Amino acid sequence: MGQFFDSKLIFSFFAINCCFSLVYGKYNVTQSLVTPINHDLYHTSGGLREEIKSLVHRHPDKLSIERVSSKNKGYEAEITVVTYCQNRKENDDRSKFRILLSFGQHGRELITTELALRLLSILSEEEFLPNMDRVALNQTLNRLVIKVVPMENWNGRKLVEAGELCERRNGRGVDLNRNWSVDWGKKEKDYDPYEENPGSAPFSEPETQLMRKLSVSFEPHVWVNVHSGMEALFMPYDHKNTTPVGLPSKMMTSMLEAVNHFHLKDRCIIGSGGGSVGYLAHGTATDYMYDIARVPMAFTFEIYGDSTASSKDCFKMFNPLDITTFNRVLNDWSAAFFKMFSIGLEQMDELHSKAVASTFDKWVSIDDYLNGYLMERKSRYGKKVEVLDLGMQEIRTYFRLFLLSSVLLLFMFCSRISKSTRPLVSAMTL
């Protein structure tokens, strides 16, 4: 009996060990299919911040940096904003062409934050693009103010670096590119809360609150939200299968076609996000920038994607793995951005020379934009504006009422004088 028990125990031990080995082996195979972050190519989030901070410190004549933070229900977010201007004293010069760029809105898209660093390095002249006419480039850059948000989703990025390689949302599980107010909260049939959670309300997340404030104060002429997952140049709209009509659409299309042809070898999809990507996206930053903030040219750029990667192998799907592809992506897209800067400036110069009527209600010259036209339009659309703007509206209203009441009082005073003098005139005539 004891011998039989021992043999059963041994058999059971080997059976359990065998099963464990099979399961563990399968687990190892599964794990081996998931590509880890290549730290030889990619900075950590902290390392990237320090690199950018050091870059700004070396070039105080062109670059400045600020960190802004916001908190909601115990959740705090912070973003870094780098401003480029050839003469720092001209940062607030409203005659400048203004460009706002956001990178790293989704944590898993590390290549986008590396592109932000590359662009800043080129702007500071620590790196150079091949075959770039530096004289012509400097003439263009002299007329620009560029604000760069190198890593919009700092908290989500830290989750990715901790091992959640497929995480695109922020630190409390909200997709920042679904948290804006245009068509917010609508869910398609294939809605996946892990991918597209819009949050509890529009602008519920500190990150989107900070970006909205930045767009209101800066009033950009161009907005670009940079992502990875495919190669594409998208314009509005994301929430419907159409593009805007009229002159704005033509301007954006011609810009994207030129950028695609000259620097991206015509390999990118061009069109609306909703009509080209294969699904509709609601509550996106680009739709808000175009429809509400009234940014004349608003884009989403998708700079890289590996369609052969497994949906579970997110680092490979969204980021180049080898140094050759890594550098090609950064060089091609850096050149594309500088081409966009040049074309955008040319288009605004054309608008400066003539006011053009279009379906944008009233498309006006760049001078009108520089005098606050974007903010006035936003107010007319009944959207929330900053407290200062509301205060100025109230002051203007009270001033108009004051003028009106003054006129009425003067009229009443004159009438009384007229009535009081009539008897005297009559007596004199008698």
Coordinates of N, CA and C in Angstrom, one line a residue, residues 94 98 219 221 351-352 354-356 362-377:
R94 N 2.2 89.9 -31.8 CA 1.0 89.3 -32.5 C 1.1 89.3 -34.0
R98 N 1.7 81.8 -35.6 CA 1.8 81.0 -34.4 C 1.4 79.6 -34.6
E219 N -3.7 81.4 -29.2 CA -4.5 81.6 -30.5 C -3.7 81.2 -31.7
H221 N -2.4 79.7 -35.3 CA -2.9 79.6 -36.7 C -2.8 78.2 -37.2
L351 N -3.5 85.5 -47.5 CA -4.7 86.0 -46.8 C -4.5 87.5 -46.4
H352 N -3.3 87.8 -46.0 CA -3.0 89.1 -45.5 C -3.3 90.1 -46.6
K354 N -5.5 90.0 -49.0 CA -6.9 90.2 -49.4 C -7.8 89.5 -48.4
A355 N -8.8 90.1 -48.1 CA -9.9 89.4 -47.2 C -10.7 88.6 -48.2
V356 N -10.9 87.3 -47.8 CA -11.6 86.4 -48.6 C -12.9 85.9 -47.9
K362 N -16.9 84.3 -42.1 CA -16.2 85.4 -42.8 C -14.7 85.2 -42.6
W363 N -14.1 84.8 -43.6 CA -12.6 84.5 -43.6 C -11.9 85.9 -43.7
V364 N -11.1 86.2 -42.8 CA -10.5 87.6 -42.7 C -9.0 87.5 -42.9
S365 N -8.4 88.7 -43.0 CA -7.0 88.8 -43.2 C -6.3 88.4 -41.9
I366 N -5.0 88.2 -42.0 CA -4.2 87.8 -40.8 C -4.2 88.9 -39.8
D367 N -4.3 90.2 -40.2 CA -4.3 91.3 -39.3 C -5.5 91.1 -38.3
D368 N -6.7 90.7 -38.9 CA -7.8 90.6 -38.0 C -7.6 89.4 -37.1
Y369 N -7.0 88.4 -37.5 CA -6.7 87.3 -36.6 C -5.8 87.8 -35.4
L370 N -4.8 88.6 -35.8 CA -3.8 89.1 -34.8 C -4.5 90.1 -33.9
N371 N -5.6 90.7 -34.2 CA -6.3 91.6 -33.3 C -7.4 90.9 -32.5
G372 N -7.3 89.5 -32.4 CA -8.2 88.8 -31.6 C -9.4 88.2 -32.2
Y373 N -9.3 88.1 -33.5 CA -10.5 87.6 -34.3 C -11.0 86.2 -33.8
L374 N -10.0 85.4 -33.5 CA -10.4 84.0 -33.1 C -11.2 84.0 -31.8
M375 N -10.8 84.9 -30.9 CA -11.5 84.9 -29.6 C -12.9 85.5 -29.8
E376 N -13.0 86.5 -30.7 CA -14.3 87.1 -30.9 C -15.3 86.1 -31.5
R377 N -14.8 85.3 -32.5 CA -15.6 84.3 -33.1 C -16.1 83.2 -32.1

